[in-house]
Amino acid sequence: MKIGGLEEITLIDYYKKIACIVFLSGCNFRCPWCYAPELVIPSKIRKHPQIEEDFFLNFLRKRRDKLDGVVVCGGEPTIHKELPFFLEKIKKEGFLVKLDTNGTNPKMIMSLIEEKLVDYIAMDIKGPLNNYKRYTLTDCNIADIRESIEIIKRGKTDYEFRTTAIPEIHKKDDFMEIGREISGARRYFIQSFLAKKTIDKNFLKVNPFTKEELTLFKKKIEPFVKNCEIR
Ligand code: SF4
């Protein structure tokens, strides 16, 4: 597995759990505001130091009494055919697994749920689905995104949907449209955009939405979901 990074502890990335984060290199989207170009752009991936899988598994063995789980994110983890085997190794070490995904691989998501290789799924909703090609700068298959939403909603695995709210990209009515797409969902988070590093440097100049604006977005989506929070 191509591991591009490891954050040894997080208290906020896995809902109500203490976890580490493992970052897998490679992504099929090119969101211009992406905070991790070194995990997305092939020329940057080549220059970025990789972590050996054995090193990561040894790290986990030493953290059995300190961590509940592992957040597996990217890049986009589901582009890797070997992901199920990787998750199996993590679960064999006794850890819960949270998967962060952009939802482009519904077949893989379905199989990970069926094989009980994930305990929590967080799927990004970039915005209203009709705009995905503009958001991701790729020829994204919207039917796959929609299918992943439905699989996650009806699966037994706990989950959340989430959107990073970005000025220049999102308008308040976008959140009503997102709400319609994920209608009935258990949990939805609006995340504030904080530009530190981005694929398109123009996004470094973008100031985040205010708390009042984020609260307005929350009101727009609340009628559609069971629980909605800003983080
Ligand atoms: S934001 Fe996520 S989905 Fe978009 S390019 Fe970056 S890693 Fe890929």
GROMACS .gro file of C-alpha atoms and ligand atoms in nm:
model
  239
    1MET     CA    1   0.000   0.000   0.000
    2LYS     CA    2   0.130   0.351  -0.085
    3ILE     CA    3   0.128   0.529   0.249
    4GLY     CA    4   0.199   0.899   0.213
    5GLY     CA    5   0.159   1.006   0.574
    6LEU     CA    6   0.075   0.917   0.932
    7GLU     CA    7  -0.076   1.136   1.203
    8GLU     CA    8  -0.011   0.958   1.530
    9ILE     CA    9  -0.319   1.077   1.719
   10THR     CA   10  -0.645   1.259   1.651
   11LEU     CA   11  -0.937   1.326   1.883
   12ILE     CA   12  -1.159   1.488   1.618
   13ASP     CA   13  -1.137   1.285   1.296
   14TYR     CA   14  -1.314   0.967   1.414
   15TYR     CA   15  -1.651   1.041   1.574
   16LYS     CA   16  -1.618   0.990   1.953
   17LYS     CA   17  -1.298   0.780   1.919
   18ILE     CA   18  -0.925   0.827   1.968
   19ALA     CA   19  -0.747   0.734   1.647
   20CYS     CA   20  -0.446   0.777   1.426
   21ILE     CA   21  -0.475   0.879   1.060
   22VAL     CA   22  -0.306   0.697   0.775
   23PHE     CA   23  -0.293   0.888   0.446
   24LEU     CA   24  -0.292   0.683   0.125
   25SER     CA   25  -0.138   0.841  -0.183
   26GLY     CA   26  -0.334   0.890  -0.504
   27CYS     CA   27  -0.671   1.042  -0.590
   28ASN     CA   28  -0.908   1.038  -0.887
   29PHE     CA   29  -1.030   1.395  -0.819
   30ARG     CA   30  -0.847   1.726  -0.856
   31CYS     CA   31  -1.046   1.954  -0.625
   32PRO     CA   32  -0.862   2.288  -0.659
   33TRP     CA   33  -0.897   2.365  -0.287
   34CYS     CA   34  -0.751   2.024  -0.187
   35TYR     CA   35  -0.527   2.055   0.119
   36ALA     CA   36  -0.301   1.762   0.024
   37PRO     CA   37  -0.142   1.810  -0.320
   38GLU     CA   38   0.141   1.574  -0.216
   39LEU     CA   39  -0.118   1.292  -0.199
   40VAL     CA   40  -0.295   1.382  -0.524
   41ILE     CA   41  -0.067   1.522  -0.795
   42PRO     CA   42   0.150   1.240  -0.939
   43SER     CA   43   0.470   1.450  -0.968
   44LYS     CA   44   0.433   1.559  -0.604
   45ILE     CA   45   0.353   1.202  -0.489
   46ARG     CA   46   0.682   1.085  -0.647
   47LYS     CA   47   0.881   1.343  -0.448
   48HIS     CA   48   0.692   1.285  -0.122
   49PRO     CA   49   0.847   1.033   0.122
   50GLN     CA   50   0.648   0.710   0.157
   51ILE     CA   51   0.601   0.506   0.473
   52GLU     CA   52   0.648   0.128   0.459
   53GLU     CA   53   0.340  -0.077   0.545
   54ASP     CA   54   0.539  -0.282   0.799
   55PHE     CA   55   0.652   0.035   0.975
   56PHE     CA   56   0.287   0.144   1.005
   57LEU     CA   57   0.169  -0.196   1.134
   58ASN     CA   58   0.449  -0.200   1.393
   59PHE     CA   59   0.345   0.149   1.499
   60LEU     CA   60  -0.011   0.019   1.550
   61ARG     CA   61   0.104  -0.281   1.758
   62LYS     CA   62   0.268  -0.039   2.002
   63ARG     CA   63  -0.054   0.169   2.032
   64ARG     CA   64  -0.305  -0.104   2.122
   65ASP     CA   65  -0.386   0.045   2.462
   66LYS     CA   66  -0.385   0.407   2.342
   67LEU     CA   67  -0.593   0.414   2.022
   68ASP     CA   68  -0.944   0.290   1.945
   69GLY     CA   69  -0.911   0.303   1.573
   70VAL     CA   70  -0.748   0.407   1.249
   71VAL     CA   71  -0.877   0.670   1.007
   72VAL     CA   72  -0.790   0.562   0.654
   73CYS     CA   73  -0.796   0.863   0.424
   74GLY     CA   74  -0.620   1.001   0.121
   75GLY     CA   75  -0.608   1.098  -0.145
   76GLU     CA   76  -0.889   0.855  -0.217
   77PRO     CA   77  -0.839   0.513  -0.050
   78THR     CA   78  -1.088   0.323  -0.268
   79ILE     CA   79  -0.880   0.366  -0.587
   80HIS     CA   80  -0.645   0.102  -0.443
   81LYS     CA   81  -0.744  -0.256  -0.527
   82GLU     CA   82  -0.544  -0.377  -0.228
   83LEU     CA   83  -0.744  -0.163   0.019
   84PRO     CA   84  -0.953  -0.457   0.155
   85PHE     CA   85  -0.634  -0.651   0.239
   86PHE     CA   86  -0.485  -0.345   0.407
   87LEU     CA   87  -0.798  -0.292   0.618
   88GLU     CA   88  -0.801  -0.660   0.709
   89LYS     CA   89  -0.449  -0.625   0.849
   90ILE     CA   90  -0.553  -0.324   1.059
   91LYS     CA   91  -0.858  -0.509   1.194
   92LYS     CA   92  -0.647  -0.815   1.275
   93GLU     CA   93  -0.441  -0.590   1.502
   94GLY     CA   94  -0.763  -0.516   1.692
   95PHE     CA   95  -0.844  -0.162   1.573
   96LEU     CA   96  -1.165  -0.006   1.449
   97VAL     CA   97  -1.148   0.133   1.096
   98LYS     CA   98  -1.293   0.459   0.973
   99LEU     CA   99  -1.286   0.513   0.597
  100ASP     CA  100  -1.283   0.861   0.443
  101THR     CA  101  -1.402   0.851   0.084
  102ASN     CA  102  -1.517   1.072  -0.202
  103GLY     CA  103  -1.775   0.808  -0.298
  104THR     CA  104  -1.648   0.728  -0.648
  105ASN     CA  105  -1.623   0.353  -0.592
  106PRO     CA  106  -1.963   0.222  -0.474
  107LYS     CA  107  -1.870  -0.142  -0.545
  108MET     CA  108  -1.570  -0.123  -0.314
  109ILE     CA  109  -1.774   0.057  -0.045
  110MET     CA  110  -2.046  -0.210  -0.065
  111SER     CA  111  -1.795  -0.492  -0.038
  112LEU     CA  112  -1.609  -0.332   0.257
  113ILE     CA  113  -1.942  -0.300   0.441
  114GLU     CA  114  -2.043  -0.658   0.360
  115GLU     CA  115  -1.704  -0.797   0.463
  116LYS     CA  116  -1.721  -0.591   0.787
  117LEU     CA  117  -1.386  -0.428   0.712
  118VAL     CA  118  -1.511  -0.080   0.806
  119ASP     CA  119  -1.674   0.043   1.126
  120TYR     CA  120  -1.745   0.400   1.020
  121ILE     CA  121  -1.761   0.573   0.682
  122ALA     CA  122  -1.726   0.946   0.619
  123MET     CA  123  -1.822   1.044   0.267
  124ASP     CA  124  -1.748   1.388   0.125
  125ILE     CA  125  -2.028   1.562  -0.055
  126LYS     CA  126  -1.846   1.827  -0.254
  127GLY     CA  127  -2.167   2.021  -0.321
  128PRO     CA  128  -2.478   1.972  -0.539
  129LEU     CA  129  -2.404   1.665  -0.750
  130ASN     CA  130  -2.477   1.839  -1.081
  131ASN     CA  131  -2.171   2.059  -1.024
  132TYR     CA  132  -1.926   1.776  -0.951
  133LYS     CA  133  -1.731   1.810  -1.275
  134ARG     CA  134  -1.665   2.175  -1.194
  135TYR     CA  135  -1.566   2.097  -0.835
  136THR     CA  136  -1.341   1.801  -0.908
  137LEU     CA  137  -1.202   1.904  -1.251
  138THR     CA  138  -1.256   1.546  -1.364
  139ASP     CA  139  -1.508   1.357  -1.573
  140CYS     CA  140  -1.673   1.223  -1.260
  141ASN     CA  141  -1.956   0.970  -1.283
  142ILE     CA  142  -2.241   1.120  -1.078
  143ALA     CA  143  -2.434   0.792  -1.082
  144ASP     CA  144  -2.150   0.636  -0.879
  145ILE     CA  145  -2.163   0.916  -0.623
  146ARG     CA  146  -2.540   0.877  -0.591
  147GLU     CA  147  -2.507   0.498  -0.557
  148SER     CA  148  -2.246   0.535  -0.280
  149ILE     CA  149  -2.480   0.770  -0.090
  150GLU     CA  150  -2.759   0.510  -0.106
  151ILE     CA  151  -2.531   0.219  -0.010
  152ILE     CA  152  -2.395   0.408   0.290
  153LYS     CA  153  -2.742   0.522   0.403
  154ARG     CA  154  -2.891   0.174   0.398
  155GLY     CA  155  -2.582  -0.016   0.521
  156LYS     CA  156  -2.543  -0.125   0.883
  157THR     CA  157  -2.211   0.059   0.921
  158ASP     CA  158  -2.223   0.389   1.110
  159TYR     CA  159  -2.154   0.690   0.888
  160GLU     CA  160  -2.152   1.061   0.824
  161PHE     CA  161  -2.170   1.281   0.518
  162ARG     CA  162  -1.978   1.606   0.521
  163THR     CA  163  -1.907   1.911   0.311
  164THR     CA  164  -1.618   2.154   0.336
  165ALA     CA  165  -1.790   2.489   0.287
  166ILE     CA  166  -1.582   2.707   0.059
  167PRO     CA  167  -1.650   3.071  -0.030
  168GLU     CA  168  -1.622   3.122  -0.411
  169ILE     CA  169  -1.767   2.770  -0.451
  170HIS     CA  170  -2.077   2.732  -0.232
  171LYS     CA  171  -2.394   2.943  -0.202
  172LYS     CA  172  -2.652   2.901   0.071
  173ASP     CA  173  -2.906   2.724  -0.153
  174ASP     CA  174  -2.643   2.461  -0.240
  175PHE     CA  175  -2.697   2.320   0.110
  176MET     CA  176  -3.066   2.265   0.044
  177GLU     CA  177  -2.972   2.073  -0.272
  178ILE     CA  178  -2.717   1.866  -0.080
  179GLY     CA  179  -2.989   1.798   0.178
  180ARG     CA  180  -3.221   1.662  -0.092
  181GLU     CA  181  -2.945   1.431  -0.220
  182ILE     CA  182  -2.873   1.281   0.123
  183SER     CA  183  -3.228   1.309   0.257
  184GLY     CA  184  -3.284   1.095   0.569
  185ALA     CA  185  -2.911   1.069   0.647
  186ARG     CA  186  -2.813   0.999   1.007
  187ARG     CA  187  -2.535   1.256   1.043
  188TYR     CA  188  -2.402   1.550   0.841
  189PHE     CA  189  -2.117   1.789   0.917
  190ILE     CA  190  -2.040   2.125   0.761
  191GLN     CA  191  -1.667   2.181   0.782
  192SER     CA  192  -1.515   2.525   0.769
  193PHE     CA  193  -1.250   2.572   0.499
  194LEU     CA  194  -0.906   2.662   0.632
  195ALA     CA  195  -0.653   2.727   0.357
  196LYS     CA  196  -0.298   2.626   0.450
  197LYS     CA  197  -0.191   2.436   0.139
  198THR     CA  198  -0.402   2.393  -0.176
  199ILE     CA  199  -0.367   2.249  -0.527
  200ASP     CA  200  -0.477   2.582  -0.679
  201LYS     CA  201  -0.288   2.857  -0.498
  202ASN     CA  202  -0.574   3.105  -0.561
  203PHE     CA  203  -0.763   2.927  -0.283
  204LEU     CA  204  -0.495   3.032  -0.033
  205LYS     CA  205  -0.643   3.382  -0.054
  206VAL     CA  206  -0.997   3.267   0.021
  207ASN     CA  207  -1.122   3.361   0.367
  208PRO     CA  208  -1.347   3.107   0.542
  209PHE     CA  209  -1.721   3.162   0.583
  210THR     CA  210  -1.822   3.336   0.906
  211LYS     CA  211  -1.991   3.147   1.188
  212GLU     CA  212  -2.317   3.324   1.098
  213GLU     CA  213  -2.294   3.207   0.736
  214LEU     CA  214  -2.221   2.848   0.841
  215THR     CA  215  -2.518   2.860   1.081
  216LEU     CA  216  -2.741   2.972   0.793
  217PHE     CA  217  -2.620   2.675   0.582
  218LYS     CA  218  -2.692   2.445   0.876
  219LYS     CA  219  -3.052   2.573   0.892
  220LYS     CA  220  -3.092   2.499   0.519
  221ILE     CA  221  -2.991   2.136   0.554
  222GLU     CA  222  -3.140   2.054   0.895
  223PRO     CA  223  -3.488   1.960   0.766
  224PHE     CA  224  -3.331   1.682   0.554
  225VAL     CA  225  -3.103   1.505   0.803
  226LYS     CA  226  -3.135   1.361   1.155
  227ASN     CA  227  -2.831   1.539   1.297
  228CYS     CA  228  -2.633   1.831   1.156
  229GLU     CA  229  -2.330   1.999   1.312
  230ILE     CA  230  -2.067   2.255   1.219
  231ARG     CA  231  -1.705   2.169   1.285
  232SF4     S1  232  -1.003   1.709  -0.165
  232SF4    FE1  233  -1.009   1.487  -0.139
  232SF4     S2  234  -1.115   1.414  -0.323
  232SF4    FE2  235  -1.050   1.623  -0.367
  232SF4     S3  236  -0.849   1.600  -0.468
  232SF4    FE3  237  -0.809   1.626  -0.248
  232SF4     S4  238  -0.796   1.420  -0.165
  232SF4    FE4  239  -0.895   1.406  -0.367
   0.00000   0.00000   0.00000
